[in-house]
mmCIF file of C-alpha atoms and ligand atoms in Angstrom:
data_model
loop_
_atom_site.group_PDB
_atom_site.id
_atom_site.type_symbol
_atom_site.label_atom_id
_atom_site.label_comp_id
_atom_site.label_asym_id
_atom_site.label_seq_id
_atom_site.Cartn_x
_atom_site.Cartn_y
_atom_site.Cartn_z
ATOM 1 C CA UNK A 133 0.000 0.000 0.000
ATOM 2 C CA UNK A 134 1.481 3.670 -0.772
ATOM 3 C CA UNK A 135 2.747 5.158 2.007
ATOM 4 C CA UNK A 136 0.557 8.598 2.720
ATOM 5 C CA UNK A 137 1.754 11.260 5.008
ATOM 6 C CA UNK A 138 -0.054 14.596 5.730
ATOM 7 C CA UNK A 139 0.279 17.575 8.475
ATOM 8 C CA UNK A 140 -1.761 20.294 9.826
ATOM 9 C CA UNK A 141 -0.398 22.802 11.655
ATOM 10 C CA UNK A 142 -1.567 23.730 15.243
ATOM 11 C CA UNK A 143 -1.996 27.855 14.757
ATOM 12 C CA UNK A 144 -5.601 28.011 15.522
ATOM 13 C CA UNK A 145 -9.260 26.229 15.695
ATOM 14 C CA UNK A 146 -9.813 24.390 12.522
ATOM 15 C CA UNK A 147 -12.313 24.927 10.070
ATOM 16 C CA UNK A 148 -14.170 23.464 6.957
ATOM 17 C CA UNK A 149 -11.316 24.350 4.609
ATOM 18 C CA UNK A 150 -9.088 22.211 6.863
ATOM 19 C CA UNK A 151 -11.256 19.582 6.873
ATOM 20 C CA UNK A 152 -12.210 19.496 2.948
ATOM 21 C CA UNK A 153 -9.087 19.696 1.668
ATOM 22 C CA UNK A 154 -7.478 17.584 4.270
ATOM 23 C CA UNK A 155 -8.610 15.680 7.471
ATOM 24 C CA UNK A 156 -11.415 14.559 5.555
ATOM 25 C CA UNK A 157 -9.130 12.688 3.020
ATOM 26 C CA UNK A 158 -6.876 11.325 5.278
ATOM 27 C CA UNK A 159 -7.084 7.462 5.369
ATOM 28 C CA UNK A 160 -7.008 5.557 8.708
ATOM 29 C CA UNK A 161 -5.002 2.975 7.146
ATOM 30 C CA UNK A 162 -1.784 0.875 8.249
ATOM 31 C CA UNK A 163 1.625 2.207 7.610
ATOM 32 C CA UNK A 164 0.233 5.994 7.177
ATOM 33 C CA UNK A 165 1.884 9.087 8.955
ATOM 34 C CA UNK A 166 -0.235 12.233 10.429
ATOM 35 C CA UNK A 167 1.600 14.498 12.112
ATOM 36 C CA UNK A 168 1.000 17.849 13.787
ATOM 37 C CA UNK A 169 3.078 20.061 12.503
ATOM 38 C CA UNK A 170 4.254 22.656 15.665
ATOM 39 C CA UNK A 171 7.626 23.569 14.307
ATOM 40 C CA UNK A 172 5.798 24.820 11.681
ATOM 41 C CA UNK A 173 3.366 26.785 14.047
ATOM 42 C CA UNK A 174 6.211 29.003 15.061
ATOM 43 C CA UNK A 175 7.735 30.293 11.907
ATOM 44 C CA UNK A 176 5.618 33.706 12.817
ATOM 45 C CA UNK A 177 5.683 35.168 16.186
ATOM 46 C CA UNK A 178 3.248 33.140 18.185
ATOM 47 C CA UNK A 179 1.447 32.734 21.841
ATOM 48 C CA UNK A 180 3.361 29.413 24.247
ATOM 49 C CA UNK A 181 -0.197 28.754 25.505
ATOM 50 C CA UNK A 182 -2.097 28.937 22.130
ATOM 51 C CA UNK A 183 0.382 26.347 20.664
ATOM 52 C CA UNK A 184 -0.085 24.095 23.500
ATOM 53 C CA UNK A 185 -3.961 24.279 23.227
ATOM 54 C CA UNK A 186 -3.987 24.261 19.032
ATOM 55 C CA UNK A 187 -1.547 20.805 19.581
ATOM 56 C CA UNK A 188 -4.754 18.746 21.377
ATOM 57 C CA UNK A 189 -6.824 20.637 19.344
ATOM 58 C CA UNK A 190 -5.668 19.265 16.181
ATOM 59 C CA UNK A 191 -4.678 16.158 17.947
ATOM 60 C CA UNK A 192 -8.796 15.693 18.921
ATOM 61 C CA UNK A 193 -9.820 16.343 15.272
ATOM 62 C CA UNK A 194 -7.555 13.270 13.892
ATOM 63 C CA UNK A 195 -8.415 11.020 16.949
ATOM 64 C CA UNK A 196 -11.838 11.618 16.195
ATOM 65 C CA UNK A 197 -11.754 10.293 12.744
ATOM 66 C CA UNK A 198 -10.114 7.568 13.945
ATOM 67 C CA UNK A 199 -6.263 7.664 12.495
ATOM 68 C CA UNK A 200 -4.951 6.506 15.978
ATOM 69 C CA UNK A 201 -6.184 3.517 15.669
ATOM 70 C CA UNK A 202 -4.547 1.994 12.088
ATOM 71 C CA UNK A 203 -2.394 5.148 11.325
ATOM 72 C CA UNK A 204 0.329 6.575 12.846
ATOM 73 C CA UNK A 205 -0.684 10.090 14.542
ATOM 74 C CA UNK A 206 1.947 12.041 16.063
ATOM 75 C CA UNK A 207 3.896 15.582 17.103
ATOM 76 C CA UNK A 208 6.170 17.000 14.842
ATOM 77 C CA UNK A 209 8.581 18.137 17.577
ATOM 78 C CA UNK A 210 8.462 14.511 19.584
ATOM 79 C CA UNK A 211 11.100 12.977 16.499
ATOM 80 C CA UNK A 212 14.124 15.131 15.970
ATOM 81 C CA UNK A 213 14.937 13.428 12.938
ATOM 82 C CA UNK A 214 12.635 16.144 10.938
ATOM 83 C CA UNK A 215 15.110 18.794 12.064
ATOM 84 C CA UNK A 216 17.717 17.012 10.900
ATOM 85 C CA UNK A 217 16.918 15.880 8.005
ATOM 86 C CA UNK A 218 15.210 19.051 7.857
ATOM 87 C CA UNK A 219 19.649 20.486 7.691
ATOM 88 C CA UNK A 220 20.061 18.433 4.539
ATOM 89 C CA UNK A 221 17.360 19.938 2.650
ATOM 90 C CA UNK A 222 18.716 23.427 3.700
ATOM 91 C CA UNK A 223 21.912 22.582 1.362
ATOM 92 C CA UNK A 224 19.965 20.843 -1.282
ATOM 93 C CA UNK A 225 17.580 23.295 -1.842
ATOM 94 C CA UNK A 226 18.196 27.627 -2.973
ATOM 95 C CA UNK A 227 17.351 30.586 -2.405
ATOM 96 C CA UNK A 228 15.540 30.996 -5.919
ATOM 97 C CA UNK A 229 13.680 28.133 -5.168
ATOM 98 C CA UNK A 230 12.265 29.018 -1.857
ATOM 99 C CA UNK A 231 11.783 33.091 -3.230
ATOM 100 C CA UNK A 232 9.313 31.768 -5.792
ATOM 101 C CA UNK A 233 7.147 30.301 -3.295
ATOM 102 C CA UNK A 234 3.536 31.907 -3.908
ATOM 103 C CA UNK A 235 2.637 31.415 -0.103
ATOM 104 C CA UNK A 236 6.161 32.477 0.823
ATOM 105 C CA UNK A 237 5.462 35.851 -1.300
ATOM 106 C CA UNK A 238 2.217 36.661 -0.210
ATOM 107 C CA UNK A 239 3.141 36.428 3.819
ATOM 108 C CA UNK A 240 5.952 38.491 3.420
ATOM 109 C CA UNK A 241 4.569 41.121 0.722
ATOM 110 C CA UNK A 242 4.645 44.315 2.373
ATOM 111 C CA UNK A 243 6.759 43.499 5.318
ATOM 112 C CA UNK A 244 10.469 44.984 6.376
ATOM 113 C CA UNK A 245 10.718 41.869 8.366
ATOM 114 C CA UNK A 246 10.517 37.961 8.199
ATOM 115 C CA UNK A 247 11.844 35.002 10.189
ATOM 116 C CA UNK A 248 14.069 33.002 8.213
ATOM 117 C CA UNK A 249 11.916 30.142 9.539
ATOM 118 C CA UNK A 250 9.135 31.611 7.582
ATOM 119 C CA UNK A 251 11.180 31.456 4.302
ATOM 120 C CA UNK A 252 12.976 28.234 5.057
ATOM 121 C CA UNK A 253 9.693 26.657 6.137
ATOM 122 C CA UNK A 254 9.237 24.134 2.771
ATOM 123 C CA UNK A 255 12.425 22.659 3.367
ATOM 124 C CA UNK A 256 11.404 21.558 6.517
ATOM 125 C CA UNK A 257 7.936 20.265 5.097
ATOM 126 C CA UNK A 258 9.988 18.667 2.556
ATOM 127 C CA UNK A 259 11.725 16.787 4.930
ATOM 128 C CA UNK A 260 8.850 15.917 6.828
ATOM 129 C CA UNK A 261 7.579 13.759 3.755
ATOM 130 C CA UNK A 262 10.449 12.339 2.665
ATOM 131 C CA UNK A 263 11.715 11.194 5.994
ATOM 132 C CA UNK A 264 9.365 8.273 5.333
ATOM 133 C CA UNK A 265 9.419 7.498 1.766
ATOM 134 C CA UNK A 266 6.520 9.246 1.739
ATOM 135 C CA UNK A 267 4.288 8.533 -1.958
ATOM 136 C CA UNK A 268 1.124 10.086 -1.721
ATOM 137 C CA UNK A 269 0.388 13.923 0.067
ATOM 138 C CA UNK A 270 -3.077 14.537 0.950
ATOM 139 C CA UNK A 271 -3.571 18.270 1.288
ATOM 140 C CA UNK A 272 -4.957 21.356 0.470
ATOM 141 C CA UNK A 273 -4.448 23.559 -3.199
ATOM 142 C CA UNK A 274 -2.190 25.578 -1.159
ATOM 143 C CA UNK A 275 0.251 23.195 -0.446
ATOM 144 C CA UNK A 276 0.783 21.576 -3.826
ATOM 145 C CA UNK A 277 3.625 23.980 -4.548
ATOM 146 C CA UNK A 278 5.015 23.139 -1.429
ATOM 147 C CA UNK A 279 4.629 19.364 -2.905
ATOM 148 C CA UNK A 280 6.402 20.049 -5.916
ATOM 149 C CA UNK A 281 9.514 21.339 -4.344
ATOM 150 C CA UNK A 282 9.725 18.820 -2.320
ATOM 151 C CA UNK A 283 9.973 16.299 -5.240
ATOM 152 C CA UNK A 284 12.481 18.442 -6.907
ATOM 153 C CA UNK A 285 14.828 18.137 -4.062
ATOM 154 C CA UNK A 286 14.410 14.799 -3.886
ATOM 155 C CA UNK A 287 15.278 14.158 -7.270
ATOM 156 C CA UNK A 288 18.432 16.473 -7.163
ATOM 157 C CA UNK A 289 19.627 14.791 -4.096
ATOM 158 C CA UNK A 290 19.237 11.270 -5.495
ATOM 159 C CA UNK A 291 21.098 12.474 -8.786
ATOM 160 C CA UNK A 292 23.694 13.526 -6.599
ATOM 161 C CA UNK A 293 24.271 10.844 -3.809
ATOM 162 C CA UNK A 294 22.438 7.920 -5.564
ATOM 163 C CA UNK A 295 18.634 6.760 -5.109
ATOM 164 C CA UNK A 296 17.665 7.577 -1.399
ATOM 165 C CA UNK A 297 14.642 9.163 -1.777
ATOM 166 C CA UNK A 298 10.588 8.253 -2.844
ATOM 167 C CA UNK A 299 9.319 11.225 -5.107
ATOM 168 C CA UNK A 300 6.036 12.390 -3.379
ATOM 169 C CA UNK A 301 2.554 13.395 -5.168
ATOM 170 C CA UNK A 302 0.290 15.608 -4.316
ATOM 171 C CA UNK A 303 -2.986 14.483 -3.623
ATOM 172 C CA UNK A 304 -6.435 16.743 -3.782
ATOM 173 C CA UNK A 305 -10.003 16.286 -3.776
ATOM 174 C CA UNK A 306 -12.430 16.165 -6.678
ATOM 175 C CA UNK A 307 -14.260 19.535 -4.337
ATOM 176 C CA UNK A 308 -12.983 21.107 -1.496
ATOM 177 C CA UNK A 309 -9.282 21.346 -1.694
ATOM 178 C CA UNK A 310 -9.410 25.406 -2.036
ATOM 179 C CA UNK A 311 -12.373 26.617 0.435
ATOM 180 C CA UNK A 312 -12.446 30.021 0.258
ATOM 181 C CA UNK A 313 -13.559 33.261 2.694
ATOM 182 C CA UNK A 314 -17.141 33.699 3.404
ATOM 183 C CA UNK A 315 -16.545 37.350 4.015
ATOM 184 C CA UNK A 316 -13.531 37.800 1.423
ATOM 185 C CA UNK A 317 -14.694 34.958 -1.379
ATOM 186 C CA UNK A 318 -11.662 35.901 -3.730
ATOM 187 C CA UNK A 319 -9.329 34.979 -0.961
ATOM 188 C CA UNK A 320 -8.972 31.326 1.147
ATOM 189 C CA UNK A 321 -10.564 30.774 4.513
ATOM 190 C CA UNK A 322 -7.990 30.732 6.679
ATOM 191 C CA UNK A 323 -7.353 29.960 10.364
ATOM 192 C CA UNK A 324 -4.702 32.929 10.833
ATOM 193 C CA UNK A 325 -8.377 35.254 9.318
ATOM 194 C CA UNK A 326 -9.035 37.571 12.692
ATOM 195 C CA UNK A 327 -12.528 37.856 11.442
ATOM 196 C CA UNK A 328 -14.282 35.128 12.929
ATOM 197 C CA UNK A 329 -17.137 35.464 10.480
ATOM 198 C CA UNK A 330 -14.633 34.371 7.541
ATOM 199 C CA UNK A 331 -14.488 30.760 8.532
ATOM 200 C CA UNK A 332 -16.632 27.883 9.931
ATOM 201 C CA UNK A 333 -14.938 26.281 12.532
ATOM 202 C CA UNK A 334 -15.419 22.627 13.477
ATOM 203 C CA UNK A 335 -16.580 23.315 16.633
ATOM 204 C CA UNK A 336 -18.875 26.249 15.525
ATOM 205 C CA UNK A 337 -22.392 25.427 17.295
ATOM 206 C CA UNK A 338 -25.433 24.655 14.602
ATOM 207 C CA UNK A 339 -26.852 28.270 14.858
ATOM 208 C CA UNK A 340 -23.356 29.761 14.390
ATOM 209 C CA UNK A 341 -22.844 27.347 11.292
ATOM 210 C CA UNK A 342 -26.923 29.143 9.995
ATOM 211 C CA UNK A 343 -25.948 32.759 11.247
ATOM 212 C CA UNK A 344 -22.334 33.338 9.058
ATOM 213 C CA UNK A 345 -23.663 31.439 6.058
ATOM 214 C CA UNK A 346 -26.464 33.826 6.045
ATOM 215 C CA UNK A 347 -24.295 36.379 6.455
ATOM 216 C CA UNK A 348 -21.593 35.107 3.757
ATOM 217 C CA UNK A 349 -21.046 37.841 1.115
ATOM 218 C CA UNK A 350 -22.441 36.894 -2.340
ATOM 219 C CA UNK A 351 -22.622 38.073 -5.594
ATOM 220 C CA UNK A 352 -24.504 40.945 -8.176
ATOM 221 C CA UNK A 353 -27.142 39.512 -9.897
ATOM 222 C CA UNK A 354 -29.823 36.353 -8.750
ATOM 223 C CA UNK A 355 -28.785 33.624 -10.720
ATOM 224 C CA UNK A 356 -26.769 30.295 -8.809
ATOM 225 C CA UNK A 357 -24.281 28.808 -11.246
ATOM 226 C CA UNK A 358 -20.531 27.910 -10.704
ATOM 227 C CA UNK A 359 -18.604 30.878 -11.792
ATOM 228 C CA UNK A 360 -15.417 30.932 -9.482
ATOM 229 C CA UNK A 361 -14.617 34.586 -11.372
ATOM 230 C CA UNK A 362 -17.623 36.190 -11.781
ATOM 231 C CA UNK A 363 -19.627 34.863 -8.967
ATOM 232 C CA UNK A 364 -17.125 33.857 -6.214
ATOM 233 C CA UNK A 365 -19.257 34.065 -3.212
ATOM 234 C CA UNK A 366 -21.832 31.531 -5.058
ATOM 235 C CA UNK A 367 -19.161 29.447 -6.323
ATOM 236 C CA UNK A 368 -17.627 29.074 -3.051
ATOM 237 C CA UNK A 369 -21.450 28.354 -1.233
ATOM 238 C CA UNK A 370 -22.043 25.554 -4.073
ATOM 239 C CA UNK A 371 -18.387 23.653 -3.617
ATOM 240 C CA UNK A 372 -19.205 23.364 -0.538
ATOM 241 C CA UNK A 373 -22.567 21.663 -0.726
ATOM 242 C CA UNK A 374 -20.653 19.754 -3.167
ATOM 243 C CA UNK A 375 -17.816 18.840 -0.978
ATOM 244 C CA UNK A 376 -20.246 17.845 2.092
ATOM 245 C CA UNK A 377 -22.950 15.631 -0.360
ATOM 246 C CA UNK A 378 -20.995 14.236 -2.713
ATOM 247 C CA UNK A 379 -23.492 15.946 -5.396
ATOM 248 C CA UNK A 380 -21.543 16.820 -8.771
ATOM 249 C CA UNK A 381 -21.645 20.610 -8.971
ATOM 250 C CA UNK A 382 -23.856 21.055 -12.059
ATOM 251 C CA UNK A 383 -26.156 18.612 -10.371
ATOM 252 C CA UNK A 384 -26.246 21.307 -8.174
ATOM 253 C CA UNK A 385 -27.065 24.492 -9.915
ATOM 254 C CA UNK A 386 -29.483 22.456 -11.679
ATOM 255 C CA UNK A 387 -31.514 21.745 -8.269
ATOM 256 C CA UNK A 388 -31.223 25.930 -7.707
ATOM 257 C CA UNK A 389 -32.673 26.769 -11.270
ATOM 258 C CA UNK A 390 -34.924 29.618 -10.635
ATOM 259 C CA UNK A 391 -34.072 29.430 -6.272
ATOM 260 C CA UNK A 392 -32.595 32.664 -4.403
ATOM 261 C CA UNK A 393 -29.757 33.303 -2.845
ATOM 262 C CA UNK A 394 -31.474 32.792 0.628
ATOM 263 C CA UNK A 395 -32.842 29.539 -0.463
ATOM 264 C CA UNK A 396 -28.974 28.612 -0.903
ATOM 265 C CA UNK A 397 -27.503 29.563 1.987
ATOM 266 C CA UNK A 398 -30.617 27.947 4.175
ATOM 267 C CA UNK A 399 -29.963 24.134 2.728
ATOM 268 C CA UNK A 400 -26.103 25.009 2.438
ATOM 269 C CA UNK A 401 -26.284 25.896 6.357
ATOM 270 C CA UNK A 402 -28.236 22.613 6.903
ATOM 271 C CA UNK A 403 -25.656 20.631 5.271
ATOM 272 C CA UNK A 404 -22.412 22.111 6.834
ATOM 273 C CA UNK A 405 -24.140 21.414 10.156
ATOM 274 C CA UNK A 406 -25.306 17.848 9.606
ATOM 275 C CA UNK A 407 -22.086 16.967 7.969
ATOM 276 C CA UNK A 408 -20.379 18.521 10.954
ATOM 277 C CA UNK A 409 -22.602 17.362 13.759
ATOM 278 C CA UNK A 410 -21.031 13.698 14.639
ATOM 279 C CA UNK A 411 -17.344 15.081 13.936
ATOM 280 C CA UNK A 412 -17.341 18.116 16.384
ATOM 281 C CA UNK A 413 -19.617 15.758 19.440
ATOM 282 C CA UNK A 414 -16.605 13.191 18.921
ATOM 283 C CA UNK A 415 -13.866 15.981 19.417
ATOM 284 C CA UNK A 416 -15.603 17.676 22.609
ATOM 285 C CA UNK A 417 -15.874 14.276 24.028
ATOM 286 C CA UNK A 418 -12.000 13.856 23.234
ATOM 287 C CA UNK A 419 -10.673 17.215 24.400
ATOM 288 C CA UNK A 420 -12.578 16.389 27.370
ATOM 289 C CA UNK A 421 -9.434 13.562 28.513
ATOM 290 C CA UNK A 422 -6.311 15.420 27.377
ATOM 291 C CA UNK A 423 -4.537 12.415 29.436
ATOM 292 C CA UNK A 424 -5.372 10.394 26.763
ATOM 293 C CA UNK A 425 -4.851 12.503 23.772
ATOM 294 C CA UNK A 426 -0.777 12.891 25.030
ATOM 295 C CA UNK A 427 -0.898 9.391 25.964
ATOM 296 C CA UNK A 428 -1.712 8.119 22.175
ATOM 297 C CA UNK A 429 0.692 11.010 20.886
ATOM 298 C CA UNK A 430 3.498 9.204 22.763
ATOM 299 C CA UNK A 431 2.824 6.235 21.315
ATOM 300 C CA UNK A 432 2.802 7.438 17.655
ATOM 301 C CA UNK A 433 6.104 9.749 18.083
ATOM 302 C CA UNK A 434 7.758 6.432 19.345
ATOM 303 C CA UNK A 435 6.599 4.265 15.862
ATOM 304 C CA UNK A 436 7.504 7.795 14.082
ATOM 305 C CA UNK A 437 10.997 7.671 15.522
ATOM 306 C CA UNK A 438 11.677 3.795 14.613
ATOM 307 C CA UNK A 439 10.386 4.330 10.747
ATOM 308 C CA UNK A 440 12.450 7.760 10.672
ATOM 309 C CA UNK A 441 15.665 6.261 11.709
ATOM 310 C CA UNK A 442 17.065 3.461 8.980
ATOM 311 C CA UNK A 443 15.806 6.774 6.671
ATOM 312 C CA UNK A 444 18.226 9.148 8.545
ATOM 313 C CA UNK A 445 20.896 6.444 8.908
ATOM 314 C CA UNK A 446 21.138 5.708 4.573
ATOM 315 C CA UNK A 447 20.898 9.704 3.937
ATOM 316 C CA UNK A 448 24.353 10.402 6.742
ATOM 317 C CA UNK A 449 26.148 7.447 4.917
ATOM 318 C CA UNK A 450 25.175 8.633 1.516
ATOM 319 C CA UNK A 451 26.333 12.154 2.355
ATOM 320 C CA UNK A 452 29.685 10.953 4.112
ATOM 321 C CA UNK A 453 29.471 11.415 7.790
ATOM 322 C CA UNK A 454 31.200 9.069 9.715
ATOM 323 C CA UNK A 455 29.325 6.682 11.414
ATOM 324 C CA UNK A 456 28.283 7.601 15.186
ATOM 325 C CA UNK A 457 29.251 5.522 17.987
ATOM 326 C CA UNK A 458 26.127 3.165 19.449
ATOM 327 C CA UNK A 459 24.821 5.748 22.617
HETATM 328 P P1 AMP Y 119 -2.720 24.459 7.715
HETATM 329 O O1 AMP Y 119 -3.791 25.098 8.496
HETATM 330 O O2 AMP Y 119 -2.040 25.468 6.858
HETATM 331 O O3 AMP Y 119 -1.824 23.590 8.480
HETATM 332 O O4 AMP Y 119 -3.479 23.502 6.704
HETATM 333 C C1 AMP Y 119 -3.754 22.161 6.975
HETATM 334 C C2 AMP Y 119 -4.302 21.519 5.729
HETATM 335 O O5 AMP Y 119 -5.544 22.135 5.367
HETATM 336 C C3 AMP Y 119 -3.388 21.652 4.500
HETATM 337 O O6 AMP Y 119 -3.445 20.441 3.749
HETATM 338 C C4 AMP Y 119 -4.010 22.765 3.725
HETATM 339 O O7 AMP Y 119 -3.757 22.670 2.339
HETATM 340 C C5 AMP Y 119 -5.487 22.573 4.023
HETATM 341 N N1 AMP Y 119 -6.212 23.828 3.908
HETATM 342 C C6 AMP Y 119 -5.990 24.971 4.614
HETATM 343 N N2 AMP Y 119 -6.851 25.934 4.250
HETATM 344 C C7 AMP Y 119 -7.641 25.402 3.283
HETATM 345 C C8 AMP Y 119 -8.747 25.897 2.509
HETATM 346 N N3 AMP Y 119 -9.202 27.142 2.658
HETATM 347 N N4 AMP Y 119 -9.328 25.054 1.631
HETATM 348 C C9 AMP Y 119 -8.883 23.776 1.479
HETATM 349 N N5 AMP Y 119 -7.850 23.255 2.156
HETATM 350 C C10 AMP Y 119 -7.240 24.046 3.070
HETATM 351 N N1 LIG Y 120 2.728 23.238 5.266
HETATM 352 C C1 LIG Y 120 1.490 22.587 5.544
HETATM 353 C C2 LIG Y 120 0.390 23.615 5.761
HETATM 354 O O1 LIG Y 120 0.643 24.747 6.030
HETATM 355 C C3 LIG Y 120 1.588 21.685 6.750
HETATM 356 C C4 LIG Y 120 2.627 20.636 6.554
HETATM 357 C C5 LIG Y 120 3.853 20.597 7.116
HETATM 358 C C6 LIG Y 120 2.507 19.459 5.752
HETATM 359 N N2 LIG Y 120 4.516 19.471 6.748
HETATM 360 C C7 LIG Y 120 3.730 18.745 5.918
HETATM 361 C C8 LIG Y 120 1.506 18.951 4.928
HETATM 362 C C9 LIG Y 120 3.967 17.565 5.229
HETATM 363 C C10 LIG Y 120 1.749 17.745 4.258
HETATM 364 C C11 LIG Y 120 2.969 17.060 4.410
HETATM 365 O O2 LIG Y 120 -0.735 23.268 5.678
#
């Protein structure tokens, strides 16, 4: 079976986006990695205690869909072996590469000032997937650049040193894997959004779910059909029925010939909070024992460590590092 490896970062509460275009398409299946990604979460400045809530937070979300119990779910920062291998991509990979990096370029547009964390941040992603012969990424739009680079430095390293590495794919889903704004529809919902009306969180109660769909911005004009350019707001609305039922889009505007906008949001809202219902009662039952939550993280970082090792081992002998003493 291909080996699939994902992460999610712990910045903030979760939303639909997150779960669309990832959690939902992550397979509770032997031999596959999920990891929360906290070295990532501190690449801008960031709050101790909001880091240590947002790890069992995310943590809660993938226990409730079950990876524990077939995959592999741990912390990023619980196997060292990511920062190290983590070095070796620093020398594989440039500065060109990493400056071309659309996410890269929008978070630092308009700033005098970024971490080099922030900049050097794909090269540790990069060796967070191919620390375990990672094949198959499932994730978000927004990280298939990420993906990409990751394969190219892969490939340059094993023309270099010889065949050590898996080339990774991205993986997406047919709907979902770009969920955008409710308030800004041209943009992506994102957790880092201070506007909590952007985003539908997983733990958002029912009548929150009803009261920011109604409020979502839409478009001029009446008509519902999927026109990500001209009608944005709609678009967005309908891919996310789409993504929640399973129903093909133009199924979709078909069903809203001659509806309203209001009609939309109303069985949109119903559908976000069904789909979400079991999901978020699971997670509040979770974050209820956070005992529990560390105690399974444990055990994952522990099967992490033993798969990341013979990886590390081949890459330090390929590169020419003399071989450490037993400890
Ligand atoms: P992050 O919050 O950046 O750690 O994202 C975790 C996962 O959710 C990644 O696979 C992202 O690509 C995905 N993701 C984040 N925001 C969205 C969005 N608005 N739509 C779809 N997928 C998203
Ligand atoms: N960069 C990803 C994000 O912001 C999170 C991430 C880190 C990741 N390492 C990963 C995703 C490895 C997939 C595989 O969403």
């Amino acid at each position: 079976m291909a080996r699939v490896f994902s992460g999610v970062q712990p910045t903030g509460a979760l939303h639909i986006g997150n779960y669309l275009g990832a959690l939902r398409q992550f397979e509770a299946a032997p031999g596959h990695l999920y990891c929360i990604v906290d070295w990532h979460a501190i690449t801008e400045p960031h709050d101790p205690a909001q880091l240590h809530r947002g790890t069992l937070h995310v943590a809660s979300a993938m226990i409730a869909l079950g990876l524990h119990e077939e995959s592999v779910l741990f912390v990023q920062s619980h196997v060292p072996a990511h920062v190290e291998l983590m070095w070796y991509m620093t020398c594989t990979g440039t500065m060109g590469e990493l400056q071309r990096m659309t996410q890269y370029k929008a978070k630092a547009k308009g700033r005098r000032s970024v971490s080099v964390g922030l900049f050097a941040y794909p090269l540790l992603m990069a060796a967070d997937i191919l620390l375990y012969r990672t094949e198959k990424v499932p994730v978000g739009e927004d990280q298939r650049q990420h993906v990409e680079l990751t394969r190219d430095l892969a490939e340059r390293f094993n023309s270099r040193f010889g065949e050590t590495f898996v080339l990774p794919e991205a993986v997406m889903p047919p709907a979902g894997a770009r969920v955008r704004s409710l308030t800004k529809p041209l943009e992506k919902m994102s957790k880092s959004d201070p506007d909590p009306d952007s985003k539908i969180l997983l733990l958002d109660s029912p009548d929150e779910i009803r009261r920011k769909i109604k409020k979502a911005v839409t478009d001029t004009g009446r008509e519902i059909r999927y026109d990500p350019q001209e009608k944005p707001g709609i678009s967005n609305l309908l891919e996310i029925q789409s993504a929640f039922t399973g129903e093909p889009i133009s199924k979709l505007e078909e069903m809203y010939a001659g509806k309203t906008y209001r009609e939309l949001k109303e069985q949109v809202a119903e559908v976000v909070v069904e789909g979400l219902r079991p999901l978020r009662e699971k997670m509040e039952a979770i974050a209820a024992h956070p005992g529990e939550i560390e105690g399974i993280l444990k055990e994952g970082a522990e099967k992490a460590a033993a798969l990341a090792e013979p990886m590390l081992k081949e890459v330090r002998q390929k590169l020419g590092f003399l071989e450490r003493l037993p400890s």
